[in-house]
Short mmCIF file of C-alpha atoms in Angstrom, two decimals:
data_model
loop_
_atom_site.label_atom_id
_atom_site.label_comp_id
_atom_site.label_asym_id
_atom_site.label_seq_id
_atom_site.Cartn_x
_atom_site.Cartn_y
_atom_site.Cartn_z
CA UNK A 26 1.31 -19.34 8.06
CA UNK A 27 1.69 -16.06 9.94
CA UNK A 28 -1.19 -14.88 12.09
CA UNK A 29 -2.44 -11.31 11.61
CA UNK A 30 -4.27 -9.26 14.21
CA UNK A 31 -5.77 -5.82 13.65
CA UNK A 32 -4.82 -3.45 16.49
CA UNK A 33 -6.81 -0.31 17.22
CA UNK A 34 -5.20 1.49 20.11
CA UNK A 35 -4.30 4.85 21.61
CA UNK A 36 -1.36 5.85 23.79
CA UNK A 37 -1.31 8.42 26.58
CA UNK A 38 1.06 9.94 29.11
CA UNK A 39 0.47 11.48 32.50
CA UNK A 40 2.62 13.52 34.85
CA UNK A 41 1.32 11.34 37.66
CA UNK A 42 1.91 8.13 35.66
CA UNK A 43 -1.25 6.67 37.13
CA UNK A 44 -4.50 5.28 35.78
CA UNK A 45 -7.68 7.17 36.75
CA UNK A 46 -10.86 5.35 37.69
CA UNK A 47 -12.56 4.18 34.49
CA UNK A 48 -15.72 2.71 35.98
CA UNK A 49 -17.53 5.89 35.01
CA UNK A 50 -16.96 5.36 31.28
CA UNK A 51 -20.26 4.79 29.45
CA UNK A 52 -20.83 1.09 28.87
CA UNK A 53 -18.24 -0.11 31.38
CA UNK A 54 -19.70 -2.31 34.09
CA UNK A 55 -16.42 -3.32 35.72
CA UNK A 56 -12.68 -2.82 35.58
CA UNK A 57 -10.91 -6.13 36.15
CA UNK A 58 -7.31 -6.27 37.38
CA UNK A 59 -5.40 -8.81 35.25
CA UNK A 60 -2.06 -8.45 37.04
CA UNK A 61 1.37 -7.35 35.92
CA UNK A 62 3.28 -8.92 33.03
CA UNK A 63 6.99 -8.54 32.36
CA UNK A 64 7.66 -7.99 28.67
CA UNK A 65 11.06 -8.04 27.03
CA UNK A 66 11.26 -6.99 23.38
CA UNK A 67 14.19 -6.49 21.02
CA UNK A 68 13.44 -4.34 17.97
CA UNK A 69 15.20 -5.01 14.68
CA UNK A 70 15.99 -2.54 11.92
CA UNK A 71 18.73 -1.54 9.52
CA UNK A 72 21.57 0.67 10.75
CA UNK A 73 19.97 3.65 8.99
CA UNK A 74 16.55 2.81 10.48
CA UNK A 75 14.65 2.18 7.25
CA UNK A 76 11.77 0.38 8.96
CA UNK A 77 11.31 3.14 11.53
CA UNK A 78 11.25 5.74 8.74
CA UNK A 79 8.34 3.81 7.19
CA UNK A 80 6.56 3.47 10.57
CA UNK A 81 7.16 -0.30 10.54
CA UNK A 82 8.24 -2.15 13.66
CA UNK A 83 9.79 -5.61 13.81
CA UNK A 84 10.38 -7.13 17.23
CA UNK A 85 11.10 -10.36 19.08
CA UNK A 86 9.22 -10.35 22.38
CA UNK A 87 9.09 -12.70 25.33
CA UNK A 88 6.66 -12.52 28.23
CA UNK A 89 2.93 -11.89 28.15
CA UNK A 90 0.29 -13.84 26.25
CA UNK A 91 1.62 -13.21 22.75
CA UNK A 92 5.33 -13.97 22.91
CA UNK A 93 6.93 -14.29 19.49
CA UNK A 94 7.98 -12.26 16.50
CA UNK A 95 5.74 -9.32 15.60
CA UNK A 96 5.72 -7.07 12.54
CA UNK A 97 3.48 -4.03 12.90
CA UNK A 98 2.26 -2.40 9.68
CA UNK A 99 0.41 0.95 9.78
CA UNK A 100 -3.11 0.94 8.35
CA UNK A 101 -4.45 4.30 9.53
CA UNK A 102 -3.79 6.65 12.47
CA UNK A 103 -4.09 4.51 15.59
CA UNK A 104 -4.64 1.34 13.54
CA UNK A 105 -1.99 -1.26 12.76
CA UNK A 106 -1.89 -4.84 11.59
CA UNK A 107 0.31 -7.02 13.78
CA UNK A 108 1.66 -10.03 11.89
CA UNK A 109 2.88 -12.74 14.24
CA UNK A 110 5.22 -15.68 14.01
CA UNK A 111 6.39 -18.06 16.78
CA UNK A 112 9.59 -17.45 18.70
CA UNK A 113 12.83 -18.36 16.97
CA UNK A 114 16.45 -17.26 17.18
CA UNK A 115 16.46 -15.39 13.87
CA UNK A 116 14.02 -13.19 11.97
CA UNK A 117 11.40 -15.49 10.38
CA UNK A 118 11.64 -15.68 6.60
CA UNK A 119 7.98 -14.70 6.22
CA UNK A 120 8.48 -11.41 8.09
CA UNK A 121 11.81 -10.69 6.40
CA UNK A 122 10.02 -11.01 3.06
CA UNK A 123 7.36 -8.48 4.10
CA UNK A 124 10.00 -5.81 4.76
CA UNK A 125 12.28 -6.67 1.84
CA UNK A 126 11.11 -3.75 -0.33
CA UNK A 127 12.28 -1.41 2.45
CA UNK A 128 15.38 -3.25 3.60
CA UNK A 129 16.55 -4.57 0.20
CA UNK A 130 19.80 -6.41 0.91
CA UNK A 131 20.79 -4.49 4.01
CA UNK A 132 21.19 -6.50 7.23
CA UNK A 133 18.49 -6.42 9.89
CA UNK A 134 20.05 -6.18 13.33
CA UNK A 135 19.00 -5.58 16.95
CA UNK A 136 18.57 -1.84 17.48
CA UNK A 137 16.63 -1.23 20.69
CA UNK A 138 15.60 -3.32 23.68
CA UNK A 139 12.44 -2.41 25.59
CA UNK A 140 11.59 -4.02 28.94
CA UNK A 141 8.19 -3.19 30.32
CA UNK A 142 6.26 -3.91 33.47
CA UNK A 143 2.70 -3.98 32.12
CA UNK A 144 -0.11 -3.49 34.65
CA UNK A 145 -3.22 -4.67 32.81
CA UNK A 146 -6.93 -3.85 33.32
CA UNK A 147 -9.88 -5.20 31.34
CA UNK A 148 -12.90 -2.98 30.74
CA UNK A 149 -15.98 -5.20 30.49
CA UNK A 150 -19.67 -4.57 29.89
CA UNK A 151 -22.68 -5.85 31.84
CA UNK A 152 -22.39 -9.25 30.14
CA UNK A 153 -18.73 -9.58 31.00
CA UNK A 154 -17.65 -9.06 27.40
CA UNK A 155 -14.31 -7.33 26.88
CA UNK A 156 -14.57 -3.77 25.58
CA UNK A 157 -10.92 -2.75 25.78
CA UNK A 158 -7.66 -3.59 27.48
CA UNK A 159 -5.98 -0.77 29.38
CA UNK A 160 -2.41 -1.04 30.55
CA UNK A 161 0.05 1.12 32.43
CA UNK A 162 3.49 0.36 31.04
CA UNK A 163 6.66 1.23 32.94
CA UNK A 164 9.17 1.15 30.10
CA UNK A 165 12.96 0.89 30.19
CA UNK A 166 14.63 1.43 26.82
CA UNK A 167 18.19 0.55 25.89
CA UNK A 168 19.89 1.44 22.63
CA UNK A 169 21.84 -1.60 21.44
CA UNK A 170 24.04 0.43 19.11
CA UNK A 171 25.76 3.81 19.09
CA UNK A 172 26.99 3.81 22.66
CA UNK A 173 24.05 2.18 24.38
CA UNK A 174 21.94 5.13 25.55
CA UNK A 175 19.01 4.46 27.89
CA UNK A 176 15.71 6.07 28.80
CA UNK A 177 12.62 5.27 30.82
CA UNK A 178 9.06 6.48 30.99
CA UNK A 179 5.54 5.42 31.87
CA UNK A 180 2.65 5.40 29.42
CA UNK A 181 -0.98 4.36 29.31
CA UNK A 182 -2.20 2.23 26.41
CA UNK A 183 -5.85 1.56 25.52
CA UNK A 184 -6.44 -1.22 22.97
CA UNK A 185 -9.91 -1.89 21.59
CA UNK A 186 -11.21 -5.46 21.89
CA UNK A 187 -11.45 -7.49 18.70
CA UNK A 188 -14.46 -6.39 16.62
CA UNK A 189 -15.12 -3.58 19.11
CA UNK A 190 -16.71 -0.22 18.29
CA UNK A 191 -13.95 2.37 17.71
CA UNK A 192 -16.27 5.03 19.18
CA UNK A 193 -15.74 3.40 22.57
CA UNK A 194 -12.17 4.68 22.57
CA UNK A 195 -13.52 8.23 22.36
CA UNK A 196 -15.45 7.63 25.57
CA UNK A 197 -12.36 6.31 27.34
CA UNK A 198 -10.29 9.23 26.10
CA UNK A 199 -12.86 11.73 27.36
CA UNK A 200 -12.51 10.26 30.85
CA UNK A 201 -8.72 10.18 30.66
CA UNK A 202 -8.48 13.80 29.51
CA UNK A 203 -10.77 14.87 32.30
CA UNK A 204 -8.30 13.28 34.73
CA UNK A 205 -5.38 15.17 33.20
CA UNK A 206 -4.07 12.39 30.99
CA UNK A 207 -2.97 13.55 27.53
CA UNK A 208 -2.33 11.75 24.23
CA UNK A 209 1.25 10.62 23.80
CA UNK A 210 3.50 12.77 21.66
CA UNK A 211 5.10 9.62 20.21
CA UNK A 212 3.40 7.32 17.74
CA UNK A 213 4.89 4.20 19.36
CA UNK A 214 7.21 3.00 22.10
CA UNK A 215 9.89 2.39 19.51
CA UNK A 216 9.66 5.93 18.12
CA UNK A 217 10.08 7.34 21.61
CA UNK A 218 12.93 4.98 22.41
CA UNK A 219 14.79 5.92 19.25
CA UNK A 220 14.39 9.61 20.03
CA UNK A 221 15.35 9.44 23.69
CA UNK A 222 18.29 7.04 23.39
CA UNK A 223 19.87 8.65 20.35
CA UNK A 224 23.28 10.24 20.61
CA UNK A 225 23.99 13.62 19.08
CA UNK A 226 27.35 14.65 17.62
CA UNK A 227 29.68 15.91 20.37
CA UNK A 228 27.62 14.53 23.22
CA UNK A 229 29.79 13.30 26.07
CA UNK A 230 27.32 11.31 28.10
CA UNK A 231 25.54 8.16 27.06
CA UNK A 232 21.88 7.75 27.78
CA UNK A 233 22.74 5.60 30.78
CA UNK A 234 24.26 8.68 32.43
CA UNK A 235 21.13 10.79 32.14
CA UNK A 236 19.41 12.09 35.21
CA UNK A 237 16.04 10.71 36.13
CA UNK A 238 14.22 13.70 34.68
CA UNK A 239 16.06 13.26 31.35
CA UNK A 240 15.19 9.59 31.18
CA UNK A 241 11.52 10.09 31.88
CA UNK A 242 11.13 12.64 29.11
CA UNK A 243 8.70 14.52 31.33
CA UNK A 244 9.70 17.87 29.83
CA UNK A 245 9.39 19.66 33.22
CA UNK A 246 11.17 22.95 33.70
CA UNK A 247 14.65 22.53 35.13
CA UNK A 248 15.31 19.22 33.36
CA UNK A 249 18.34 18.94 31.13
CA UNK A 250 17.95 19.31 27.39
CA UNK A 251 16.76 16.11 25.70
CA UNK A 252 18.78 14.44 23.01
CA UNK A 253 17.50 14.98 19.51
CA UNK A 254 15.83 12.21 17.57
CA UNK A 255 17.88 10.48 14.89
CA UNK A 256 17.76 12.26 11.54
CA UNK A 257 14.84 11.38 9.30
CA UNK A 258 14.31 12.25 5.64
CA UNK A 259 13.06 15.80 5.28
CA UNK A 260 9.61 16.40 3.85
CA UNK A 261 9.84 17.83 0.32
CA UNK A 262 9.08 21.53 0.07
CA UNK A 263 5.81 22.63 -1.50
CA UNK A 264 6.01 22.27 -5.31
CA UNK A 265 6.89 25.50 -7.13
CA UNK A 266 8.39 24.62 -10.50
CA UNK A 267 7.25 22.12 -13.13
CA UNK A 268 10.00 19.81 -11.93
CA UNK A 269 8.75 20.03 -8.35
CA UNK A 270 5.26 18.92 -9.38
CA UNK A 271 6.44 16.05 -11.56
CA UNK A 272 8.83 14.81 -8.88
CA UNK A 273 6.08 14.96 -6.26
CA UNK A 274 3.96 12.67 -8.45
CA UNK A 275 6.89 10.34 -9.13
CA UNK A 276 7.68 10.15 -5.42
CA UNK A 277 4.05 9.33 -4.57
CA UNK A 278 4.00 6.40 -7.00
CA UNK A 279 7.33 5.06 -5.74
CA UNK A 280 5.95 5.22 -2.20
CA UNK A 281 2.78 3.40 -3.30
CA UNK A 282 4.85 0.52 -4.71
CA UNK A 283 6.78 0.20 -1.47
CA UNK A 284 3.64 0.33 0.67
CA UNK A 285 1.78 -2.22 -1.46
CA UNK A 286 4.62 -4.75 -1.62
CA UNK A 287 3.71 -6.46 1.70
CA UNK A 288 0.03 -6.49 0.75
CA UNK A 289 0.77 -8.20 -2.57
CA UNK A 290 2.89 -10.80 -0.79
CA UNK A 291 -0.02 -11.47 1.58
CA UNK A 292 -2.49 -11.67 -1.32
CA UNK A 293 -4.56 -8.78 0.07
CA UNK A 294 -7.65 -7.87 -1.94
CA UNK A 295 -6.97 -5.59 -4.93
CA UNK A 296 -3.32 -5.11 -3.93
CA UNK A 297 -1.94 -6.54 -7.17
CA UNK A 298 -4.12 -4.24 -9.25
CA UNK A 299 -3.20 -1.18 -7.18
CA UNK A 300 0.51 -1.93 -7.41
CA UNK A 301 0.22 -2.43 -11.15
CA UNK A 302 -1.51 0.93 -11.47
CA UNK A 303 1.28 2.62 -9.48
CA UNK A 304 3.91 1.19 -11.84
CA UNK A 305 1.91 2.39 -14.84
CA UNK A 306 1.44 5.85 -13.38
CA UNK A 307 5.16 6.09 -12.76
CA UNK A 308 6.08 4.94 -16.26
CA UNK A 309 3.51 7.29 -17.78
CA UNK A 310 4.93 10.23 -15.84
CA UNK A 311 8.39 9.53 -17.21
CA UNK A 312 7.06 9.40 -20.77
CA UNK A 313 4.59 12.30 -20.60
CA UNK A 314 7.01 14.64 -18.90
CA UNK A 315 10.06 13.90 -21.00
CA UNK A 316 10.73 17.65 -21.28
CA UNK A 317 11.09 17.78 -17.50
CA UNK A 318 12.99 14.55 -16.72
CA UNK A 319 15.69 13.37 -19.12
CA UNK A 320 14.33 10.34 -20.95
CA UNK A 321 17.78 8.98 -21.64
CA UNK A 322 17.80 8.30 -17.90
CA UNK A 323 14.13 7.44 -17.33
CA UNK A 324 13.42 5.31 -20.43
CA UNK A 325 15.47 2.33 -19.13
CA UNK A 326 13.61 2.65 -15.81
CA UNK A 327 10.36 2.73 -17.76
CA UNK A 328 11.31 -0.54 -19.45
CA UNK A 329 11.78 -2.14 -16.04
CA UNK A 330 8.46 -0.73 -14.83
CA UNK A 331 6.79 -2.22 -17.92
CA UNK A 332 8.32 -5.59 -17.01
CA UNK A 333 7.01 -5.31 -13.45
CA UNK A 334 3.53 -4.28 -14.61
CA UNK A 335 3.49 -7.26 -16.96
CA UNK A 336 4.36 -9.66 -14.17
CA UNK A 337 1.67 -8.15 -11.97
CA UNK A 338 -0.77 -8.39 -14.87
CA UNK A 339 -0.54 -12.17 -15.06
CA UNK A 340 -2.43 -12.48 -11.80
CA UNK A 341 -4.70 -9.52 -12.56
CA UNK A 342 -5.83 -10.90 -15.93
CA UNK A 343 -6.77 -14.18 -14.26
CA UNK A 344 -8.82 -12.29 -11.68
CA UNK A 345 -10.68 -10.34 -14.37
CA UNK A 346 -11.49 -13.38 -16.50
CA UNK A 347 -12.54 -15.54 -13.55
CA UNK A 348 -14.78 -12.85 -12.09
CA UNK A 349 -16.39 -12.11 -15.44
CA UNK A 350 -17.13 -15.72 -16.37
CA UNK A 351 -18.34 -16.59 -12.88
CA UNK A 352 -20.78 -13.68 -12.99
CA UNK A 353 -22.11 -14.51 -16.46
CA UNK A 354 -22.51 -18.20 -15.62
CA UNK A 355 -24.56 -17.21 -12.60
CA UNK A 356 -26.90 -15.25 -14.88
CA UNK A 357 -27.45 -18.08 -17.40
CA UNK A 358 -30.52 -20.28 -17.03
CA UNK A 359 -29.79 -23.95 -16.35
CA UNK A 360 -31.10 -24.85 -19.81
CA UNK A 361 -28.11 -23.10 -21.37
CA UNK A 362 -25.49 -24.78 -19.17
CA UNK A 363 -24.16 -28.01 -20.63
CA UNK A 364 -21.26 -30.03 -19.28
CA UNK A 365 -19.02 -29.43 -16.24
CA UNK A 366 -18.15 -25.88 -17.27
CA UNK A 367 -18.01 -24.51 -13.72
CA UNK A 368 -15.58 -27.24 -12.71
CA UNK A 369 -13.53 -26.60 -15.82
CA UNK A 370 -13.38 -22.86 -14.99
CA UNK A 371 -12.43 -23.51 -11.36
CA UNK A 372 -9.67 -25.89 -12.43
CA UNK A 373 -8.30 -23.32 -14.90
CA UNK A 374 -8.47 -20.48 -12.38
CA UNK A 375 -6.81 -22.41 -9.56
CA UNK A 376 -4.09 -23.81 -11.78
CA UNK A 377 -3.29 -20.39 -13.22
CA UNK A 378 -3.52 -18.82 -9.78
CA UNK A 379 -1.06 -21.20 -8.17
CA UNK A 380 1.45 -20.71 -10.95
CA UNK A 381 1.04 -16.94 -11.19
CA UNK A 382 1.21 -16.40 -7.42
CA UNK A 383 4.41 -18.38 -7.13
CA UNK A 384 5.90 -16.52 -10.07
CA UNK A 385 4.89 -13.14 -8.66
CA UNK A 386 6.48 -13.81 -5.27
CA UNK A 387 9.63 -14.84 -7.12
CA UNK A 388 9.56 -11.51 -8.97
CA UNK A 389 9.28 -9.55 -5.72
CA UNK A 390 12.22 -11.48 -4.29
CA UNK A 391 14.33 -11.07 -7.41
CA UNK A 392 17.47 -8.99 -7.75
CA UNK A 393 15.92 -7.29 -10.77
CA UNK A 394 13.02 -5.93 -8.73
CA UNK A 395 15.22 -4.79 -5.85
CA UNK A 396 17.55 -3.07 -8.30
CA UNK A 397 14.55 -1.26 -9.80
CA UNK A 398 13.60 0.04 -6.36
CA UNK A 399 17.17 1.22 -5.76
CA UNK A 400 17.15 2.98 -9.13
CA UNK A 401 13.89 4.76 -8.36
CA UNK A 402 15.32 5.96 -5.06
CA UNK A 403 18.40 7.26 -6.84
CA UNK A 404 16.38 9.14 -9.48
CA UNK A 405 14.25 10.81 -6.82
CA UNK A 406 17.29 11.71 -4.75
CA UNK A 407 19.20 13.10 -7.75
CA UNK A 408 16.63 13.77 -10.52
CA UNK A 409 17.82 14.20 -14.13
CA UNK A 410 16.09 17.56 -14.55
CA UNK A 411 16.07 19.33 -17.91
CA UNK A 412 15.79 23.07 -18.59
CA UNK A 413 11.99 23.00 -18.72
CA UNK A 414 11.88 21.65 -15.14
CA UNK A 415 12.54 25.17 -13.86
CA UNK A 416 9.68 26.60 -15.90
CA UNK A 417 6.15 27.71 -15.06
CA UNK A 418 4.25 24.49 -14.21
CA UNK A 419 1.01 25.71 -15.80
CA UNK A 420 2.79 26.13 -19.14
CA UNK A 421 5.22 23.20 -19.11
CA UNK A 422 2.83 20.65 -17.65
CA UNK A 423 -0.18 21.99 -19.55
CA UNK A 424 1.66 21.57 -22.84
CA UNK A 425 2.59 17.98 -22.03
CA UNK A 426 -0.96 17.03 -21.13
CA UNK A 427 -2.37 18.72 -24.23
CA UNK A 428 0.08 16.75 -26.36
CA UNK A 429 -1.04 13.46 -24.78
CA UNK A 430 -4.69 14.34 -25.35
CA UNK A 431 -3.96 14.96 -29.02
CA UNK A 432 -2.51 11.46 -29.35
CA UNK A 433 -5.58 9.94 -27.72
CA UNK A 434 -7.82 11.87 -30.10
CA UNK A 435 -6.01 10.52 -33.16
CA UNK A 436 -6.15 6.93 -31.91
CA UNK A 437 -9.85 7.05 -31.00
CA UNK A 438 -10.73 8.49 -34.42
CA UNK A 439 -8.65 5.76 -36.07
CA UNK A 440 -10.45 3.06 -34.05
CA UNK A 441 -13.89 4.45 -34.91
CA UNK A 442 -13.03 4.42 -38.62
CA UNK A 443 -11.52 0.92 -38.59
CA UNK A 444 -13.71 -2.00 -39.76
CA UNK A 445 -14.98 -4.37 -37.05
CA UNK A 446 -12.60 -7.20 -36.30
CA UNK A 447 -8.97 -7.62 -35.22
CA UNK A 448 -7.86 -4.26 -36.64
CA UNK A 449 -10.47 -2.38 -34.62
CA UNK A 450 -9.76 -4.48 -31.54
CA UNK A 451 -6.09 -3.52 -31.80
CA UNK A 452 -6.84 0.16 -32.41
CA UNK A 453 -9.20 0.31 -29.42
CA UNK A 454 -6.59 -1.32 -27.19
CA UNK A 455 -3.97 1.22 -28.29
CA UNK A 456 -6.41 4.07 -27.66
CA UNK A 457 -7.13 2.70 -24.20
CA UNK A 458 -3.43 2.58 -23.30
CA UNK A 459 -2.93 6.16 -24.48
CA UNK A 460 -6.04 7.31 -22.60
CA UNK A 461 -4.62 5.80 -19.42
CA UNK A 462 -1.37 7.66 -19.95
CA UNK A 463 -3.26 10.90 -20.49
CA UNK A 464 -5.31 10.30 -17.36
CA UNK A 465 -2.19 9.81 -15.27
CA UNK A 466 -0.56 12.87 -16.81
CA UNK A 467 -3.67 14.88 -15.94
CA UNK A 468 -3.56 13.57 -12.37
CA UNK A 469 -0.01 14.84 -12.01
CA UNK A 470 -1.12 18.14 -13.55
CA UNK A 471 -4.03 18.68 -11.17
CA UNK A 472 -2.12 20.57 -8.44
CA UNK A 473 -0.80 23.29 -10.79
CA UNK A 474 -3.67 23.35 -13.33
CA UNK A 475 -6.67 22.74 -11.11
CA UNK A 476 -10.15 22.14 -12.56
CA UNK A 477 -9.23 21.64 -16.25
CA UNK A 478 -6.76 18.87 -15.40
CA UNK A 479 -9.17 17.33 -12.93
CA UNK A 480 -11.92 17.30 -15.56
CA UNK A 481 -9.62 15.74 -18.16
CA UNK A 482 -8.52 13.04 -15.71
CA UNK A 483 -12.19 12.27 -15.06
CA UNK A 484 -13.08 12.06 -18.75
CA UNK A 485 -10.05 9.88 -19.50
CA UNK A 486 -11.04 7.56 -16.65
CA UNK A 487 -14.50 7.25 -18.17
CA UNK A 488 -13.00 6.53 -21.59
CA UNK A 489 -10.58 3.90 -20.27
CA UNK A 490 -13.42 2.21 -18.40
CA UNK A 491 -15.47 1.99 -21.60
CA UNK A 492 -12.55 0.72 -23.65
CA UNK A 493 -11.59 -1.59 -20.79
CA UNK A 494 -14.95 -3.34 -21.19
CA UNK A 495 -14.03 -3.99 -24.80
CA UNK A 496 -10.54 -5.28 -24.00
CA UNK A 497 -11.90 -7.54 -21.24
CA UNK A 498 -14.28 -9.02 -23.80
CA UNK A 499 -11.40 -9.69 -26.19
CA UNK A 500 -9.44 -11.38 -23.41
CA UNK A 501 -12.40 -13.44 -22.16
CA UNK A 502 -13.17 -14.68 -25.68
CA UNK A 503 -9.59 -15.85 -26.07
CA UNK A 504 -9.83 -17.85 -22.81
CA UNK A 505 -13.20 -19.28 -23.85
CA UNK A 506 -11.65 -20.59 -27.06
CA UNK A 507 -8.91 -22.28 -25.02
CA UNK A 508 -11.34 -23.83 -22.54
CA UNK A 509 -13.69 -24.95 -25.29
CA UNK A 510 -10.85 -26.71 -27.11
CA UNK A 511 -9.82 -28.54 -23.94
CA UNK A 512 -13.43 -29.56 -23.21
CA UNK A 513 -13.95 -30.78 -26.78
CA UNK A 514 -10.73 -32.81 -26.65
CA UNK A 515 -11.97 -34.83 -23.65
CA UNK A 516 -15.48 -35.32 -25.04
CA UNK A 517 -17.29 -32.61 -23.04
CA UNK A 518 -19.99 -30.40 -24.54
CA UNK A 519 -18.75 -27.06 -25.82
CA UNK A 520 -22.27 -25.60 -26.23
CA UNK A 521 -22.14 -23.28 -23.22
CA UNK A 522 -18.73 -21.95 -24.24
CA UNK A 523 -20.34 -20.85 -27.50
CA UNK A 524 -23.19 -19.16 -25.64
CA UNK A 525 -20.73 -17.25 -23.48
CA UNK A 526 -18.63 -16.36 -26.52
CA UNK A 527 -21.67 -14.90 -28.25
CA UNK A 528 -22.51 -12.80 -25.21
CA UNK A 529 -18.98 -11.43 -25.13
CA UNK A 530 -19.23 -10.51 -28.80
CA UNK A 531 -22.42 -8.57 -28.05
CA UNK A 532 -20.69 -6.88 -25.14
CA UNK A 533 -17.86 -5.70 -27.40
CA UNK A 534 -20.29 -4.57 -30.09
CA UNK A 535 -22.15 -2.49 -27.52
CA UNK A 536 -18.95 -0.69 -26.56
CA UNK A 537 -18.11 -0.03 -30.21
CA UNK A 538 -21.57 1.40 -30.79
CA UNK A 539 -21.36 3.64 -27.73
CA UNK A 540 -17.86 4.97 -28.39
CA UNK A 541 -18.61 7.68 -31.02
CA UNK A 542 -21.18 9.37 -28.79
CA UNK A 543 -19.03 9.10 -25.70
CA UNK A 544 -16.06 10.56 -27.57
CA UNK A 545 -18.13 13.48 -28.89
CA UNK A 546 -19.07 14.36 -25.32
CA UNK A 547 -15.43 14.27 -24.21
CA UNK A 548 -14.35 16.50 -27.08
CA UNK A 549 -17.22 18.92 -26.41
CA UNK A 550 -16.07 19.29 -22.80
CA UNK A 551 -12.71 20.56 -24.04
CA UNK A 552 -9.19 19.71 -22.95
CA UNK A 553 -6.24 21.24 -21.16
CA UNK A 554 -4.66 23.72 -23.50
CA UNK A 555 -0.92 23.92 -24.08
#
């Protein structure tokens, strides 16, 4: 099992390349010299630097206290999760899996080698507890491809101690700035190495032939012009047309799927649900904005997104049912609990979980999933735009959202009129699905339409939450029937299952009673007009 460490750190550079006295930082009792470590790291990526483009770093490092394979995943500015595996000759399977959504089937290969002399200091408080580790790194970078350019520089790194107060880093930075030290212009050593060892078309000298001032990247006057960083994907221009806005939304959902893939593989909290929502948003955008993007192209992609959402839903449904039944059981008095129902629920949840988790990882490793990601990339790169895509976004997008709202209205009215029972359950579920689609369409419409779209998205979220309560009740009752049958077959009491079933029926009835009033309020608030 890979070990994960949360890193909160800041990087700095100084013309003097020295470390100022930090004993004056508030809370620091002593600065302890921990000596110099020699670190040797080889960074892996694809030839077109897909990991670097996503701010991911994969390295094999020797030397220091944490030798091994490290995958760094961005969490927030200055915050990364470092996932570690022991040293081996090849990229560990566990780390390769975490970058598969980015790499697909392209080979990972050595790209850059960084050798650093790390002079380490520990900042400790009056009790001797570690507050932060400060290091001065003398770095030598070597490009392992494209002619083998080199560069070197010195940087200061301040890493917060585990469970430390992030505000402490502000205090250290205040002292560093006062001494003339400035934040680094590069987000990581790898980013700087890639920029400073890159070759530009027509260049005659490799990085190893640079002068000292070029290698250091000091930027002082009189130094030779630095090599440009390798090309990176350009940021999309600000949306102007209807097509621009729809594509911006599509791109955001594609990016969310890619970013959540490692989290789902690691079973991070709520990651499955969030990834499922991204797939649904993407599919809804294709369907709602069929006048903007050609549905003969996007409908097959939508079918694949529906498949992916369904696979993600297997685990999500288990989570919903388990959480709901666990909560309700905790609320029941002991007099209403008969038989080993908690054990029965735990057994069901764990059995379903083991099977669904294994299946889900298989889905994320499948050729079908990787092909879907490739197809999404291709559609974003070369979108199948229709004539309306060039139109006024307020008119084109507004009309699409208004049309979706009309469909929701018809389905809600149909559900309200239906008699209680399976027919109403089905109608409410259909209304919920259409309300979700309208919500997502309104989200995409918010940039061009503003407040009306934002209000509609909010009201549709409220409606889907209400109808979601009803659908959860339908799903929980189905599981209760299954569990009750199993318990009865082995001679266990099914009394408590009946109690829980009755409560779920009341829960659904409450939603059905509340729906007409809630819908009247939504209609009274108005909708986006076409």
